[in-house]
């Protein structure tokens, strides 16, 4: 099983969106049985909550399933368990490196680094900007690249 974890701050806007989009892409590629996909937040404010209504709305508009997604906080155990830990921005990335223990073996990366030509390197936080469409476009493009990257590494 290839285990992929998306991480943001609250786990209600960006990372659940990335989780749902990436799951859809994996499904379309017929690789569902090879992947385990989840998301988590570095913060604890929204534990147990459903995604933000802006994230739910855009996923609905794009016909992407968002059922069964609830917020949780990332743990150092996650960094041992998951193969790919994908941060939405530099702050998340820094926090992940801070909680990472010695046994952490997964690749910890920033999502937009998978679009090398991207001028935007951090996924803007729509909790503050209100712009969920912008986030969707960035995350969607990066998820294509991420899946290509993982397939090359794991499945060829
Ligand atoms: P997210 O956005 O990290 O994309 O889920 C946020 C959601 C909630 C908060 C911050 C960012 N908050 O401060 O509660």
Coordinates of C-alpha atoms and ligand atoms in Angstrom, one line a residue, residues 8-16 45-46 125-128, ligand 1:
X8 CA -2.4 21.9 6.3
X9 CA -3.0 24.0 9.3
X10 CA -6.7 23.4 10.2
X11 CA -7.4 20.3 8.1
X12 CA -10.7 21.8 7.0
X13 CA -9.8 23.8 3.8
X14 CA -6.8 22.9 1.8
X15 CA -5.7 19.4 2.8
X16 CA -9.1 17.8 2.8
X45 CA -8.9 23.6 16.6
X46 CA -11.1 21.6 14.2
X125 CA -5.1 29.6 2.8
X126 CA -8.7 30.1 1.7
X127 CA -9.8 30.3 5.4
X128 CA -8.3 33.8 5.2
Ligands
LIG1 P1 -6.6 25.1 6.3 O1 -7.2 26.5 6.7 O2 -5.3 25.0 7.0 O3 -6.5 25.1 4.9 O4 -7.6 24.1 6.8 C1 -7.4 27.0 8.0 C2 -8.5 26.6 8.7 C3 -8.7 27.0 10.0 C4 -7.8 27.9 10.6 C5 -6.7 28.2 9.9 C6 -6.5 27.8 8.6 N1 -8.0 28.4 11.9 O5 -7.2 29.2 12.4 O6 -8.9 28.0 12.6

